[in-house]
GROMACS .gro file of C-alpha atoms in nm:
model
  258
    1MET     CA    1   4.755   9.055  -1.031
    2GLU     CA    2   4.385   9.026  -0.949
    3LEU     CA    3   4.319   8.812  -0.642
    4ASN     CA    4   3.943   8.849  -0.607
    5ASN     CA    5   3.744   8.549  -0.727
    6THR     CA    6   4.052   8.326  -0.749
    7SER     CA    7   4.169   8.039  -0.530
    8ALA     CA    8   4.488   7.973  -0.337
    9VAL     CA    9   4.664   7.681  -0.173
   10VAL     CA   10   4.835   7.761   0.157
   11THR     CA   11   5.049   7.482   0.300
   12GLY     CA   12   5.082   7.479   0.675
   13GLY     CA   13   4.762   7.682   0.660
   14ALA     CA   14   4.600   7.562   0.982
   15SER     CA   15   4.813   7.772   1.217
   16GLY     CA   16   5.084   8.034   1.250
   17LEU     CA   17   5.209   8.205   0.935
   18GLY     CA   18   4.987   7.991   0.714
   19GLU     CA   19   4.671   8.071   0.908
   20ALA     CA   20   4.745   8.444   0.903
   21THR     CA   21   4.807   8.430   0.529
   22ALA     CA   22   4.488   8.233   0.467
   23ARG     CA   23   4.290   8.492   0.663
   24ALA     CA   24   4.448   8.781   0.473
   25LEU     CA   25   4.379   8.619   0.137
   26SER     CA   26   4.021   8.546   0.235
   27THR     CA   27   3.959   8.916   0.301
   28ARG     CA   28   4.076   8.982  -0.056
   29GLY     CA   29   3.806   8.757  -0.201
   30VAL     CA   30   4.025   8.448  -0.240
   31LYS     CA   31   3.891   8.096  -0.181
   32VAL     CA   32   4.164   7.932   0.024
   33VAL     CA   33   4.251   7.565   0.050
   34LEU     CA   34   4.437   7.488   0.371
   35ALA     CA   35   4.687   7.206   0.314
   36ASP     CA   36   4.798   7.080   0.654
   37LEU     CA   37   4.823   6.778   0.882
   38ASN     CA   38   4.614   6.925   1.166
   39ASP     CA   39   4.273   6.793   1.064
   40ASP     CA   40   4.068   6.942   1.348
   41ARG     CA   41   4.212   7.290   1.328
   42GLY     CA   42   4.231   7.290   0.949
   43SER     CA   43   3.870   7.182   0.904
   44ALA     CA   44   3.740   7.439   1.153
   45LEU     CA   45   3.938   7.724   0.995
   46ALA     CA   46   3.835   7.627   0.643
   47LYS     CA   47   3.471   7.634   0.748
   48GLU     CA   48   3.520   7.976   0.908
   49LEU     CA   49   3.684   8.118   0.595
   50GLY     CA   50   3.451   7.953   0.345
   51GLY     CA   51   3.735   7.759   0.190
   52ALA     CA   52   3.841   7.396   0.208
   53TYR     CA   53   4.080   7.176   0.404
   54VAL     CA   54   4.289   6.893   0.264
   55HIS     CA   55   4.502   6.665   0.478
   56CYS     CA   56   4.837   6.710   0.309
   57ASP     CA   57   5.196   6.602   0.360
   58VAL     CA   58   5.387   6.832   0.124
   59THR     CA   59   5.624   6.550   0.030
   60ASN     CA   60   5.331   6.336  -0.089
   61THR     CA   61   5.256   6.411  -0.453
   62ASP     CA   62   4.907   6.261  -0.446
   63GLN     CA   63   4.803   6.466  -0.144
   64VAL     CA   64   4.946   6.787  -0.288
   65THR     CA   65   4.764   6.723  -0.615
   66LYS     CA   66   4.443   6.667  -0.420
   67ALA     CA   67   4.483   7.008  -0.252
   68ILE     CA   68   4.544   7.177  -0.587
   69GLU     CA   69   4.241   7.010  -0.743
   70ALA     CA   70   4.030   7.118  -0.444
   71ALA     CA   71   4.136   7.477  -0.505
   72LYS     CA   72   4.059   7.456  -0.877
   73ALA     CA   73   3.711   7.330  -0.789
   74LEU     CA   74   3.648   7.653  -0.594
   75ALA     CA   75   3.792   7.904  -0.843
   76PRO     CA   76   4.091   7.934  -1.080
   77LEU     CA   77   4.415   7.869  -0.888
   78TRP     CA   78   4.629   8.182  -0.906
   79SER     CA   79   4.816   8.178  -0.574
   80THR     CA   80   5.023   7.934  -0.370
   81VAL     CA   81   5.195   8.012  -0.041
   82ASN     CA   82   5.427   7.754   0.113
   83CYS     CA   83   5.438   7.783   0.492
   84ALA     CA   84   5.468   7.416   0.588
   85GLY     CA   85   5.795   7.326   0.755
   86ILE     CA   86   5.970   7.186   1.060
   87GLY     CA   87   6.262   7.292   1.274
   88TRP     CA   88   6.541   7.091   1.435
   89ALA     CA   89   6.832   7.185   1.661
   90THR     CA   90   7.130   6.951   1.682
   91ARG     CA   91   7.502   7.017   1.660
   92THR     CA   92   7.701   6.849   1.387
   93ILE     CA   93   7.919   6.648   1.627
   94GLY     CA   94   7.879   6.523   1.981
   95LYS     CA   95   8.097   6.591   2.284
   96ASP     CA   96   8.244   6.243   2.322
   97GLY     CA   97   8.424   6.210   1.988
   98GLU     CA   98   8.219   5.903   1.894
   99TYR     CA   99   8.084   5.859   1.541
  100ALA     CA  100   7.749   5.757   1.688
  101SER     CA  101   7.716   6.099   1.851
  102ALA     CA  102   7.736   6.288   1.523
  103HIS     CA  103   7.424   6.456   1.385
  104ASP     CA  104   7.163   6.193   1.299
  105LEU     CA  105   7.166   6.167   0.920
  106ASP     CA  106   6.803   6.055   0.899
  107LEU     CA  107   6.693   6.364   1.090
  108TYR     CA  108   6.895   6.581   0.853
  109ARG     CA  109   6.726   6.411   0.557
  110LYS     CA  110   6.382   6.460   0.716
  111VAL     CA  111   6.429   6.836   0.755
  112ILE     CA  112   6.553   6.870   0.397
  113GLU     CA  113   6.273   6.647   0.270
  114ILE     CA  114   5.995   6.853   0.428
  115ASN     CA  115   6.132   7.207   0.413
  116LEU     CA  116   6.308   7.202   0.076
  117ILE     CA  117   6.187   6.908  -0.128
  118GLY     CA  118   5.831   6.953   0.001
  119THR     CA  119   5.836   7.318  -0.098
  120PHE     CA  120   5.958   7.234  -0.447
  121ASN     CA  121   5.703   6.955  -0.479
  122VAL     CA  122   5.420   7.202  -0.419
  123CYS     CA  123   5.578   7.458  -0.653
  124ARG     CA  124   5.613   7.219  -0.945
  125LEU     CA  125   5.257   7.091  -0.916
  126ALA     CA  126   5.090   7.426  -0.845
  127ALA     CA  127   5.273   7.592  -1.133
  128THR     CA  128   5.163   7.312  -1.363
  129ALA     CA  129   4.801   7.382  -1.270
  130MET     CA  130   4.849   7.759  -1.306
  131SER     CA  131   4.995   7.718  -1.653
  132ALA     CA  132   4.648   7.625  -1.777
  133ASN     CA  133   4.493   7.955  -1.658
  134ALA     CA  134   4.376   8.213  -1.909
  135PRO     CA  135   4.644   8.486  -1.891
  136ASP     CA  136   4.576   8.840  -1.770
  137VAL     CA  137   4.688   9.162  -1.940
  138ASP     CA  138   5.052   9.091  -1.848
  139ASN     CA  139   5.029   8.733  -1.978
  140MET     CA  140   5.039   8.628  -1.613
  141ARG     CA  141   4.884   8.306  -1.486
  142GLY     CA  142   4.971   8.299  -1.118
  143ALA     CA  143   5.221   8.356  -0.839
  144ILE     CA  144   5.400   8.157  -0.570
  145VAL     CA  145   5.541   8.272  -0.236
  146ASN     CA  146   5.779   8.043  -0.050
  147THR     CA  147   5.889   8.070   0.313
  148ALA     CA  148   6.256   8.046   0.404
  149SER     CA  149   6.404   8.200   0.721
  150VAL     CA  150   6.677   8.440   0.825
  151ALA     CA  151   6.850   8.117   0.930
  152ALA     CA  152   6.924   8.072   0.560
  153GLU     CA  153   7.175   8.356   0.599
  154ASP     CA  154   7.237   8.377   0.975
  155GLY     CA  155   7.225   8.012   1.078
  156GLN     CA  156   7.296   7.961   1.446
  157ILE     CA  157   7.479   7.684   1.629
  158GLY     CA  158   7.273   7.366   1.602
  159GLN     CA  159   7.078   7.486   1.298
  160VAL     CA  160   7.279   7.312   1.029
  161ALA     CA  161   6.984   7.105   0.902
  162TYR     CA  162   6.728   7.384   0.926
  163SER     CA  163   6.960   7.643   0.772
  164SER     CA  164   7.052   7.406   0.490
  165SER     CA  165   6.686   7.352   0.407
  166LYS     CA  166   6.596   7.720   0.418
  167GLY     CA  167   6.908   7.819   0.225
  168GLY     CA  168   6.789   7.581  -0.042
  169VAL     CA  169   6.451   7.755  -0.056
  170VAL     CA  170   6.628   8.087  -0.111
  171GLY     CA  171   6.854   7.928  -0.371
  172LEU     CA  172   6.567   7.789  -0.577
  173THR     CA  173   6.386   8.125  -0.597
  174LEU     CA  174   6.565   8.278  -0.897
  175PRO     CA  175   6.587   7.964  -1.113
  176LEU     CA  176   6.227   7.881  -1.025
  177ALA     CA  177   6.114   8.225  -1.139
  178ARG     CA  178   6.320   8.187  -1.456
  179ASP     CA  179   6.174   7.844  -1.526
  180LEU     CA  180   5.817   7.965  -1.476
  181ALA     CA  181   5.844   8.293  -1.668
  182VAL     CA  182   5.761   8.108  -1.989
  183VAL     CA  183   5.409   8.038  -1.857
  184GLY     CA  184   5.366   8.368  -1.673
  185VAL     CA  185   5.400   8.246  -1.313
  186ARG     CA  186   5.600   8.457  -1.066
  187ALA     CA  187   5.793   8.323  -0.765
  188ASN     CA  188   5.915   8.510  -0.459
  189CYS     CA  189   6.047   8.415  -0.115
  190ILE     CA  190   6.013   8.559   0.237
  191LEU     CA  191   6.284   8.513   0.502
  192PRO     CA  192   6.102   8.577   0.830
  193GLY     CA  193   6.294   8.656   1.144
  194LEU     CA  194   6.155   8.608   1.495
  195ILE     CA  195   5.779   8.584   1.440
  196ASP     CA  196   5.534   8.522   1.724
  197THR     CA  197   5.364   8.192   1.637
  198PRO     CA  198   5.220   7.908   1.851
  199ILE     CA  199   5.563   7.741   1.854
  200TYR     CA  200   5.654   7.966   2.151
  201GLY     CA  201   5.357   7.850   2.358
  202THR     CA  202   5.147   8.066   2.591
  203GLY     CA  203   5.155   8.185   2.950
  204PRO     CA  204   5.388   8.395   3.170
  205GLN     CA  205   5.703   8.192   3.097
  206SER     CA  206   5.637   8.209   2.725
  207ASP     CA  207   5.578   8.584   2.744
  208GLU     CA  208   5.904   8.633   2.935
  209PHE     CA  209   6.096   8.425   2.682
  210LYS     CA  210   5.947   8.616   2.389
  211ALA     CA  211   6.032   8.947   2.556
  212ARG     CA  212   6.397   8.838   2.584
  213LEU     CA  213   6.400   8.741   2.218
  214GLY     CA  214   6.239   9.069   2.121
  215ALA     CA  215   6.511   9.265   2.300
  216SER     CA  216   6.764   9.133   2.043
  217VAL     CA  217   6.571   9.280   1.749
  218LEU     CA  218   6.703   9.606   1.604
  219PHE     CA  219   6.369   9.793   1.582
  220PRO     CA  220   6.091   9.758   1.674
  221LYS     CA  221   6.210   9.554   1.971
  222ARG     CA  222   5.951   9.280   1.964
  223LEU     CA  223   5.868   8.962   1.781
  224GLY     CA  224   5.698   9.003   1.448
  225TYR     CA  225   5.329   8.937   1.407
  226ALA     CA  226   5.203   8.661   1.180
  227ALA     CA  227   4.977   8.924   1.024
  228GLU     CA  228   5.288   9.118   0.917
  229PHE     CA  229   5.415   8.811   0.734
  230ALA     CA  230   5.073   8.766   0.575
  231SER     CA  231   5.066   9.129   0.462
  232LEU     CA  232   5.395   9.085   0.277
  233ALA     CA  233   5.287   8.751   0.129
  234VAL     CA  234   4.969   8.904  -0.011
  235GLU     CA  235   5.165   9.199  -0.152
  236LEU     CA  236   5.407   8.963  -0.326
  237LEU     CA  237   5.114   8.779  -0.478
  238GLY     CA  238   4.922   9.085  -0.585
  239ASN     CA  239   5.206   9.307  -0.705
  240SER     CA  240   5.264   9.199  -1.063
  241TYR     CA  241   5.616   9.348  -1.080
  242MET     CA  242   5.753   9.150  -0.785
  243ASN     CA  243   5.939   8.848  -0.914
  244ALA     CA  244   6.245   8.638  -0.826
  245GLU     CA  245   6.299   8.823  -0.496
  246SER     CA  246   6.400   8.691  -0.153
  247ILE     CA  247   6.303   8.944   0.114
  248ARG     CA  248   6.401   8.945   0.481
  249LEU     CA  249   6.116   9.030   0.718
  250ASP     CA  250   6.308   9.066   1.042
  251ALA     CA  251   6.306   9.427   1.173
  252GLY     CA  252   6.680   9.442   1.111
  253ILE     CA  253   6.792   9.151   1.327
  254ARG     CA  254   7.115   8.969   1.246
  255MET     CA  255   7.124   8.642   1.436
  256GLN     CA  256   7.430   8.577   1.651
  257PRO     CA  257   7.599   8.231   1.662
  258LYS     CA  258   7.384   8.139   1.964
   0.00000   0.00000   0.00000
């Protein structure tokens, strides 16, 4: 699929995996719209890349539509990468046997709402816009890459909400691709493992912590780079024969219970 002279929406595009993906797409001649909640960082990065920034909560249909329309104003929308998401760590029950100590149900709903429902919200709206594109030689009109996590398959203690949400993203991949085949839009999913993003912080303590995490990886024994995620995302967008796949990007790690 030709990426040059097209546009893309990248959710969570102001930092981490989203920023790396936006940068990689930009080098391929794609006009990128960063859909994020970090206005300062998003605006600065969009200016640097020659794209656009839209303040966007992925669960808000109007804001997602605004991001899609901003992309269409730059060039035909052929790519969408969903990187927006949140994490949460809480065990299902407390230690005191009290109902009140059980996992907060509103927090569980919030993680599902952003990570799973938000991802689907972007997919349904982006695919609708893509369906109006003039098809290429394969009758293709666009491609979507969603971000899950190895926690979808190797969920650790305390990750019940996060793993549920990311398992849902994996689960929607095949039926999404089947739904969208009729209009020539592909859908794939990446399950990243331990990737070095700003969530780990900076400084000596952060470096020591990341080194310990890296020691648990099969090979190479380090955290992944955001650029490695971006490389795979761009390949999944550009390779016309990649469809309905969920791919682990984890250097062989299998997460232990804790």
